[in-house]
Coordinates of C-alpha atoms and ligand atoms in Angstrom, one line a residue:
M1 CA -54.6 25.3 -17.2
A2 CA -51.8 27.2 -19.0
V3 CA -54.1 30.2 -19.6
Q4 CA -55.2 30.2 -16.0
F5 CA -51.7 30.1 -14.9
I6 CA -50.6 33.0 -17.1
L7 CA -53.5 35.1 -16.0
S8 CA -52.9 34.4 -12.3
V9 CA -49.2 35.2 -12.6
L10 CA -49.8 38.5 -14.5
S11 CA -52.7 39.7 -12.3
G12 CA -50.8 38.6 -9.3
A13 CA -47.7 40.5 -10.3
L14 CA -49.7 43.6 -10.8
S15 CA -51.5 43.4 -7.5
V16 CA -48.3 42.7 -5.6
F17 CA -46.9 45.8 -7.1
L18 CA -49.8 48.0 -6.1
V19 CA -50.2 46.5 -2.7
S20 CA -46.5 46.9 -1.8
F21 CA -46.4 50.5 -2.9
V22 CA -49.6 51.3 -1.0
W23 CA -48.5 49.3 2.0
N24 CA -45.1 51.0 2.1
F25 CA -46.7 54.4 1.6
F26 CA -49.1 54.2 4.5
S27 CA -46.7 52.5 6.9
G28 CA -44.3 55.4 6.3
R29 CA -41.6 53.2 4.8
Q30 CA -39.7 53.9 1.7
V31 CA -41.8 53.7 -1.5
I32 CA -39.1 54.0 -4.1
P33 CA -36.4 51.3 -3.8
T34 CA -32.9 52.6 -3.5
R35 CA -30.6 52.4 -6.6
H36 CA -27.1 51.1 -6.8
R37 CA -24.4 53.8 -6.8
P38 CA -20.8 52.8 -7.2
A39 CA -19.3 52.7 -3.6
A40 CA -16.4 54.9 -2.7
S41 CA -14.5 51.8 -1.6
E42 CA -14.8 48.6 -3.5
E43 CA -15.1 46.7 -0.2
D44 CA -18.5 48.4 0.3
E45 CA -20.0 47.0 -2.8
H46 CA -22.7 44.4 -2.3
I47 CA -22.9 41.1 -4.1
Q48 CA -26.3 39.4 -3.8
I49 CA -26.7 35.6 -4.0
L50 CA -30.2 34.6 -4.9
V51 CA -31.6 31.1 -4.6
L52 CA -35.3 30.3 -4.7
G53 CA -34.5 27.2 -2.5
D54 CA -32.8 26.1 0.7
I55 CA -29.4 27.8 0.8
G56 CA -28.0 24.9 3.0
R57 CA -28.7 22.5 0.1
S58 CA -27.3 24.8 -2.6
P59 CA -23.6 24.1 -2.3
R60 CA -22.6 26.0 -5.4
M61 CA -24.4 29.1 -4.3
Q62 CA -22.8 28.9 -0.9
Y63 CA -19.4 28.7 -2.5
H64 CA -20.1 31.8 -4.6
A65 CA -21.0 33.6 -1.3
I66 CA -17.8 32.3 0.5
S67 CA -15.6 33.3 -2.4
A68 CA -17.1 36.8 -2.8
A69 CA -16.8 37.4 0.9
K70 CA -13.2 36.3 0.8
H71 CA -12.5 39.0 -1.7
G72 CA -13.9 41.5 0.9
R73 CA -17.2 42.1 -0.8
K74 CA -20.4 42.5 1.3
V75 CA -22.4 39.4 0.5
D76 CA -26.2 39.3 0.9
I77 CA -27.8 35.9 0.6
V78 CA -31.4 35.8 -0.4
A79 CA -32.8 32.3 0.0
Y80 CA -34.9 30.0 2.2
K81 CA -33.3 29.0 5.5
E82 CA -34.1 25.3 6.1
T83 CA -31.0 23.1 6.7
A84 CA -27.7 24.3 8.3
R85 CA -25.5 26.6 6.2
H86 CA -21.9 26.0 5.4
P87 CA -19.8 26.7 8.5
D88 CA -17.8 29.4 6.6
L89 CA -21.0 31.4 6.2
I90 CA -22.0 31.3 9.8
G91 CA -20.5 34.2 11.8
N92 CA -18.8 35.5 8.6
P93 CA -18.6 39.3 9.1
N94 CA -18.9 39.9 5.4
V95 CA -22.1 37.9 4.9
T96 CA -25.7 38.8 5.7
M97 CA -28.6 36.4 5.4
Y98 CA -32.0 37.7 4.2
A99 CA -34.3 34.7 4.6
L100 CA -37.3 34.3 2.4
T101 CA -40.6 33.6 4.2
P102 CA -41.4 29.9 4.1
Q103 CA -44.5 28.8 2.3
P104 CA -47.5 29.0 4.6
E105 CA -49.3 25.8 5.6
W106 CA -52.5 26.7 3.7
I107 CA -50.7 26.5 0.4
A108 CA -49.5 22.9 1.1
W109 CA -51.1 19.9 -0.7
G110 CA -54.6 19.1 0.2
T111 CA -55.7 22.4 1.6
L112 CA -56.3 24.1 -1.8
P113 CA -57.7 22.6 -4.9
F114 CA -55.0 21.5 -7.3
F115 CA -55.6 24.2 -9.9
L116 CA -55.2 27.0 -7.3
Q117 CA -52.2 25.5 -5.6
I118 CA -49.6 26.3 -8.1
P119 CA -50.7 29.9 -8.7
A120 CA -50.9 30.4 -4.9
K121 CA -47.4 29.0 -4.5
V122 CA -46.0 31.2 -7.3
L123 CA -47.7 34.3 -6.0
H124 CA -46.5 33.8 -2.5
Q125 CA -42.9 33.3 -3.8
F126 CA -43.3 36.3 -5.9
W127 CA -44.4 38.4 -2.9
T128 CA -41.6 37.4 -0.6
L129 CA -39.0 37.6 -3.3
F130 CA -40.1 41.0 -4.5
S131 CA -40.2 42.6 -1.1
T132 CA -36.9 41.2 -0.1
L133 CA -35.1 42.1 -3.3
M134 CA -36.7 45.5 -3.7
Y135 CA -36.7 46.8 -0.2
A136 CA -35.0 44.7 2.5
T137 CA -31.6 44.3 0.9
P138 CA -29.1 47.1 0.0
A139 CA -28.9 47.8 -3.7
A140 CA -26.3 45.3 -5.0
Q141 CA -23.7 45.8 -7.7
W142 CA -24.2 42.3 -8.9
I143 CA -26.9 39.7 -8.2
I144 CA -25.9 36.1 -8.8
I145 CA -28.9 34.0 -9.6
Q146 CA -29.3 30.3 -9.7
N147 CA -31.4 28.8 -12.4
P148 CA -33.5 26.6 -12.0
P149 CA -36.1 27.4 -10.7
S150 CA -36.7 30.0 -13.4
I151 CA -40.2 31.0 -12.4
P152 CA -40.6 33.6 -10.8
T153 CA -36.9 34.4 -10.3
F154 CA -36.3 35.6 -13.8
H155 CA -38.9 38.3 -14.1
V156 CA -38.5 39.5 -10.5
A157 CA -34.7 39.7 -11.0
L158 CA -35.2 41.6 -14.2
L159 CA -37.5 44.1 -12.5
V160 CA -35.1 44.6 -9.7
S161 CA -32.1 45.1 -12.0
L162 CA -34.0 47.7 -14.0
I163 CA -35.3 49.6 -10.9
R164 CA -32.3 49.2 -8.6
G165 CA -29.5 49.2 -11.3
S166 CA -27.9 45.9 -10.3
K167 CA -26.2 43.7 -12.8
L168 CA -27.2 40.1 -13.2
L169 CA -25.0 37.1 -13.4
V170 CA -27.1 34.0 -14.2
D171 CA -25.6 30.7 -13.0
W172 CA -27.2 28.0 -15.2
H173 CA -27.1 24.8 -13.1
N174 CA -29.6 23.1 -15.3
Y175 CA -32.8 23.9 -17.1
G176 CA -36.1 24.4 -15.3
H177 CA -38.2 23.1 -18.1
T178 CA -36.4 19.8 -18.5
I179 CA -36.7 19.2 -14.8
L180 CA -40.4 20.0 -14.9
A181 CA -40.9 17.6 -17.8
Q182 CA -39.9 14.7 -15.6
N183 CA -43.1 15.1 -13.6
P184 CA -46.0 13.7 -15.6
W185 CA -48.5 15.9 -13.8
M186 CA -46.6 19.0 -14.9
K187 CA -46.4 18.1 -18.6
P188 CA -49.0 20.6 -19.7
L189 CA -47.0 23.5 -18.2
V190 CA -43.7 22.5 -19.8
P191 CA -44.1 24.6 -23.1
L192 CA -45.0 27.7 -21.0
Y193 CA -42.1 27.2 -18.6
K194 CA -39.8 26.6 -21.6
W195 CA -40.9 29.8 -23.3
Y196 CA -40.5 31.8 -20.1
E197 CA -37.0 30.3 -19.4
L198 CA -35.7 30.7 -23.0
W199 CA -37.2 34.1 -23.7
L200 CA -36.4 35.9 -20.4
G201 CA -33.1 33.9 -20.0
R202 CA -31.9 35.2 -23.4
Y203 CA -31.9 38.9 -22.2
L204 CA -31.6 38.5 -18.4
G205 CA -27.9 38.0 -17.6
N206 CA -25.3 40.7 -18.1
A207 CA -23.1 37.6 -18.0
N208 CA -23.9 33.9 -17.6
L209 CA -22.2 30.9 -16.1
A210 CA -22.8 27.3 -17.1
V211 CA -21.7 24.1 -15.2
T212 CA -20.3 22.4 -18.3
D213 CA -18.8 23.2 -21.6
A214 CA -21.7 21.2 -23.2
M215 CA -24.2 23.5 -21.5
A216 CA -22.3 26.6 -22.4
R217 CA -22.4 25.5 -26.1
Q218 CA -26.2 25.0 -25.8
L219 CA -26.7 28.4 -24.2
R220 CA -24.8 30.1 -27.0
G221 CA -26.4 27.9 -29.6
R222 CA -29.5 28.1 -31.7
Q223 CA -32.1 27.3 -29.1
F224 CA -31.1 29.7 -26.4
K225 CA -29.1 32.4 -28.2
L226 CA -28.1 34.2 -25.0
R227 CA -27.4 37.8 -25.7
N228 CA -24.4 38.1 -23.4
T229 CA -21.3 36.0 -22.7
V230 CA -21.4 32.5 -21.3
H231 CA -18.5 31.2 -19.2
T232 CA -18.0 27.6 -18.0
L233 CA -17.5 27.4 -14.3
H234 CA -17.0 23.7 -13.5
D235 CA -17.9 22.6 -10.0
R236 CA -15.0 21.8 -7.8
P237 CA -14.8 20.1 -4.4
A238 CA -14.9 22.3 -1.3
E239 CA -11.9 22.2 1.1
L240 CA -13.9 20.0 3.4
F241 CA -13.4 17.1 1.0
Q242 CA -9.8 15.8 1.3
P243 CA -8.4 12.3 0.7
I244 CA -7.3 10.2 3.6
T245 CA -4.3 8.2 2.7
S246 CA -3.0 6.9 6.1
P247 CA -4.5 3.5 7.1
E248 CA -4.4 4.5 10.8
E249 CA -6.6 7.6 10.1
R250 CA -8.9 5.5 8.0
R251 CA -9.3 2.9 10.7
A252 CA -9.8 5.5 13.3
F253 CA -12.7 7.1 11.4
L254 CA -14.3 3.8 10.4
S255 CA -14.2 2.6 14.0
R256 CA -15.9 5.7 15.2
L257 CA -18.8 5.9 12.7
A258 CA -21.8 3.9 13.9
E259 CA -22.5 2.6 10.4
T260 CA -19.0 1.2 9.8
K261 CA -17.8 0.4 13.4
A262 CA -18.4 -3.4 13.2
D263 CA -16.5 -3.8 9.8
A264 CA -13.8 -1.2 10.3
Q265 CA -10.9 -3.7 10.4
N266 CA -12.2 -5.8 7.6
I267 CA -12.6 -2.7 5.4
V268 CA -9.1 -1.6 6.1
D269 CA -7.8 -5.1 5.3
G270 CA -9.8 -5.2 2.0
A271 CA -11.9 -8.2 3.2
V272 CA -15.1 -6.1 3.0
R273 CA -15.5 -3.4 0.3
L274 CA -17.1 -0.2 1.3
I275 CA -19.2 1.5 -1.3
V276 CA -21.0 4.8 -0.9
S277 CA -23.8 6.4 -2.8
S278 CA -25.6 9.6 -2.0
T279 CA -29.1 10.0 -3.5
S280 CA -32.0 12.4 -3.2
W281 CA -34.3 9.3 -3.5
T282 CA -36.2 10.7 -6.4
P283 CA -37.3 8.9 -9.6
D284 CA -34.5 10.7 -11.6
E285 CA -32.0 8.7 -9.6
D286 CA -33.0 5.1 -10.1
F287 CA -31.8 3.5 -6.9
G288 CA -33.4 0.3 -8.1
M289 CA -30.6 0.0 -10.6
L290 CA -28.0 -0.3 -7.9
L291 CA -30.2 -2.6 -5.9
D292 CA -30.6 -4.9 -8.9
A293 CA -26.9 -4.8 -9.6
L294 CA -26.1 -5.8 -6.0
V295 CA -28.5 -8.7 -6.1
A296 CA -26.9 -9.9 -9.4
Y297 CA -23.4 -9.4 -7.9
A298 CA -24.2 -11.4 -4.8
N299 CA -25.7 -14.3 -6.8
P300 CA -23.3 -15.0 -9.6
V301 CA -24.2 -17.7 -12.1
P302 CA -22.4 -20.8 -10.8
D303 CA -19.1 -21.0 -12.6
T304 CA -16.1 -23.0 -11.2
T305 CA -13.5 -20.5 -12.4
A306 CA -14.9 -17.3 -10.9
E307 CA -13.8 -16.2 -7.5
S308 CA -16.6 -15.6 -5.1
P309 CA -17.6 -12.0 -4.8
S310 CA -16.1 -9.8 -2.0
P311 CA -18.5 -8.9 0.7
I312 CA -19.8 -5.4 0.4
L313 CA -21.0 -2.8 2.9
A314 CA -23.1 -0.2 1.0
I315 CA -23.9 3.1 2.7
I316 CA -26.6 5.2 1.0
T317 CA -26.8 8.7 2.3
G318 CA -29.5 11.3 1.7
K319 CA -33.2 12.0 2.3
G320 CA -36.0 11.9 -0.1
P321 CA -39.5 10.7 -1.2
Q322 CA -38.7 7.1 -2.3
Q323 CA -36.5 6.2 0.7
K324 CA -39.1 4.4 2.6
M325 CA -40.2 2.3 -0.3
Y326 CA -36.6 1.2 -1.0
I327 CA -35.9 0.5 2.7
E328 CA -38.8 -1.9 2.6
K329 CA -37.6 -3.5 -0.6
I330 CA -34.1 -4.0 0.8
Q331 CA -35.6 -5.7 3.9
Q332 CA -37.6 -8.0 1.6
L333 CA -34.6 -8.9 -0.4
Q334 CA -32.6 -9.6 2.8
E335 CA -35.3 -11.8 4.2
A336 CA -35.5 -13.7 0.9
R337 CA -31.7 -14.2 1.2
Q338 CA -31.1 -12.4 -2.1
L339 CA -28.2 -10.4 -0.7
P340 CA -25.7 -12.8 0.8
G341 CA -22.5 -11.1 1.9
I342 CA -24.0 -7.6 1.3
R343 CA -25.2 -5.1 3.9
I344 CA -27.0 -2.0 2.8
L345 CA -27.4 0.8 5.3
T346 CA -29.1 4.2 4.9
A347 CA -27.7 7.2 6.7
W348 CA -28.0 11.0 7.1
L349 CA -24.6 12.3 8.1
S350 CA -23.1 15.6 9.1
N351 CA -21.1 17.3 6.3
R352 CA -17.8 16.5 8.1
D353 CA -18.7 12.8 8.6
Y354 CA -19.9 12.5 5.0
A355 CA -16.6 13.9 3.8
S356 CA -14.6 11.5 5.9
L357 CA -16.8 8.6 4.8
L358 CA -16.1 9.4 1.2
A359 CA -12.4 9.5 1.9
C360 CA -12.5 6.1 3.6
A361 CA -14.6 4.3 1.0
D362 CA -13.5 2.1 -1.8
L363 CA -15.9 3.1 -4.5
G364 CA -18.5 5.8 -5.0
I365 CA -21.7 5.2 -7.0
S366 CA -23.5 7.9 -8.9
L367 CA -27.0 7.2 -10.3
H368 CA -27.6 10.8 -11.4
K369 CA -29.6 10.9 -14.7
S370 CA -29.3 14.3 -16.2
S371 CA -32.6 15.8 -17.3
S372 CA -30.9 18.2 -19.7
G373 CA -28.1 15.9 -20.7
V374 CA -25.6 18.7 -20.0
D375 CA -25.3 19.0 -16.2
L376 CA -23.1 17.1 -13.8
P377 CA -23.6 15.5 -10.4
M378 CA -22.0 17.6 -7.8
K379 CA -21.7 14.6 -5.5
V380 CA -19.2 13.1 -7.9
V381 CA -17.1 16.3 -7.7
D382 CA -17.1 15.8 -3.9
M383 CA -16.1 12.2 -4.2
F384 CA -13.1 13.2 -6.3
G385 CA -12.2 15.8 -3.7
A386 CA -12.1 13.0 -1.2
G387 CA -10.0 10.9 -3.6
L388 CA -12.8 8.4 -4.2
P389 CA -13.1 6.8 -7.6
V390 CA -16.6 6.5 -9.0
A391 CA -18.9 4.3 -11.0
A392 CA -21.3 6.7 -12.6
Y393 CA -24.4 6.4 -14.8
S394 CA -23.0 7.8 -18.0
A395 CA -25.7 7.8 -20.7
F396 CA -25.7 11.6 -21.1
E397 CA -23.5 14.1 -23.0
S398 CA -21.6 16.0 -20.4
I399 CA -20.4 13.2 -18.1
G400 CA -17.1 12.9 -20.0
E401 CA -16.2 16.4 -18.7
L402 CA -15.9 14.9 -15.2
V403 CA -15.6 11.1 -15.2
R404 CA -12.8 9.9 -17.5
E405 CA -13.2 6.3 -18.3
G406 CA -10.4 4.2 -16.8
E407 CA -8.7 7.3 -15.3
N408 CA -10.7 8.4 -12.3
G409 CA -13.8 6.2 -12.7
C410 CA -16.0 4.1 -15.0
G411 CA -19.3 4.7 -16.6
F412 CA -22.3 2.3 -16.9
E413 CA -25.6 2.6 -18.7
T414 CA -27.3 -0.7 -17.7
T415 CA -27.7 -2.8 -14.6
E416 CA -25.6 -5.5 -16.2
Q417 CA -22.8 -3.1 -16.8
L418 CA -22.9 -1.9 -13.2
T419 CA -22.8 -5.5 -12.0
E420 CA -19.9 -6.3 -14.2
L421 CA -18.1 -3.2 -13.0
L422 CA -18.6 -4.1 -9.3
R423 CA -17.2 -7.6 -10.0
R424 CA -14.1 -6.2 -11.8
L425 CA -13.3 -3.3 -9.5
L426 CA -14.1 -4.9 -6.1
G427 CA -12.3 -8.1 -6.9
L428 CA -9.5 -9.2 -4.5
D429 CA -6.4 -7.8 -6.3
G430 CA -7.7 -4.2 -6.3
Q431 CA -5.1 -3.0 -8.8
E432 CA -7.5 -1.3 -11.2
L433 CA -9.3 0.4 -8.2
G434 CA -5.9 1.6 -7.0
A435 CA -5.1 3.2 -10.3
L436 CA -8.5 4.9 -10.4
K437 CA -8.0 6.2 -6.9
R438 CA -4.8 7.9 -8.0
G439 CA -6.8 9.4 -10.9
A440 CA -9.5 10.6 -8.5
I441 CA -7.0 12.3 -6.2
Q442 CA -5.5 14.0 -9.2
E443 CA -8.9 15.2 -10.4
G444 CA -9.9 16.4 -7.0
S445 CA -6.8 18.5 -6.5
L446 CA -8.3 21.2 -8.7
R447 CA -10.2 23.4 -6.2
W448 CA -13.2 25.7 -6.3
S449 CA -11.5 29.0 -5.3
H450 CA -8.9 28.7 -8.1
E451 CA -11.7 28.2 -10.7
W452 CA -13.8 31.0 -9.1
D453 CA -11.0 33.5 -9.1
R454 CA -10.2 32.7 -12.7
V455 CA -13.8 32.9 -14.0
V456 CA -16.2 34.8 -11.8
W457 CA -13.9 37.3 -10.2
N458 CA -12.8 38.4 -13.6
I459 CA -16.5 39.1 -14.4
I460 CA -17.6 41.0 -11.3
S461 CA -14.5 42.9 -10.1
P462 CA -14.6 46.5 -11.2
Q463 CA -11.0 46.7 -12.4
Q464 CA -12.0 44.2 -15.0
E465 CA -14.9 46.3 -16.1
A466 CA -12.8 49.4 -16.3
A467 CA -10.4 47.5 -18.5
R468 CA -13.1 46.4 -20.9
Ligands
NAG501 C1 -14.0 39.9 5.0 O1 -13.5 41.0 4.3 C2 -12.2 41.5 4.6 C3 -11.9 42.7 3.8 O2 -12.8 43.7 3.9 C4 -11.2 40.3 4.4 O3 -9.9 40.7 4.8 C5 -11.6 39.1 5.2 O4 -10.8 38.0 4.9 C6 -13.1 38.7 4.9 N1 -13.5 37.7 5.7 C7 -14.0 36.5 5.3 C8 -14.3 35.5 6.4 O5 -14.2 36.2 4.2

């Protein structure tokens, strides 16, 4: 399958080239893509933001766009347009959206045989990416690329940078090959993906960003050996996420939201604990772990000294493949009276309501399991922005760069540890939780634009280049 895959990608790349040149020639359009020339005024320089995914669900890339626009650059976003974009991007005079063509129906599952589906998907992506980056967009001074996915972004971006003279800033959120390795069906492709990602990745970026120090060390290290510099740009909460400290404001929001209305007063009084988790409902975030912990929490081993557990309202936000299965499981548990005192609701909220919910909750739960061991869950960053302490799955290297044990949250590696944590933190006195909340507010006070100006603006602003 790997050989088939390589051949189809190579021949596809070649034919896309030929077809696009011939097509443009006969339709009287430009055949040779324009090249980047330094603009007379810096404000006319274009910065391109490239994501081979839905821009609405790529918060970090949206923040790059907002920050570059704030500095007066012309920002061109190249991405798929599925869910709503960040409000600051809509109607922003400095930002233009170049939407990639969505995948046609005939490539979807079932229509094509399996062995043709992946090549067809890659070729289609290659085509829409190539024509948008080469012809539709103005030549950019810098292109900021998200990795993963690496294929086919890396080689298309490399071609574009050579032909159009744009510089590349690769933002390493994670590794494509470690994510691919989580899918058992894709195992045979992992070595090829890894080779592509490591080899092209090494030469691609004129500069690189990593989401953690641990990842930056790996990228500079023996395996990746990136040729150019690697800078850590930690994720920071967006302005939307702010703590709510006044009890009146908290009550007002909780009384308004459908999911919390009935319990608003009890939550404010501390008689019911509100916990929030957001999940993409995929196997790499084992929601079953939280569910098992809640069952164990609600059914303590009879012991005369222990206080009975506080009632919990758990709100799980997000959409994803395993959601239905778990909703059924939750129902079964409730019918079997395995969850006394616990209500679990699933929700899909607007950004604004989600931000307020985090600010009004008692504890956030992160089940993120890192495929690379060196990335971090952005949702925990947002929780801190909203001043919400977290209990986070912590069996991976980089988690300590964000969740500091006993300061702004606590880590767990097993269901038993999570159960124990819930008992300790949600108990009636709430002192430890209060201390963690202060830590979370402190951690969340460091904001994105400050980090961005310090790290990224120093890389892409021309004065800095002149000074080098
Ligand atoms: C757009 O750019 C101008 C400078 O050209 C800047 O003053 C303004 O704040 C920017 N607007 C946004 C919404 O970023």
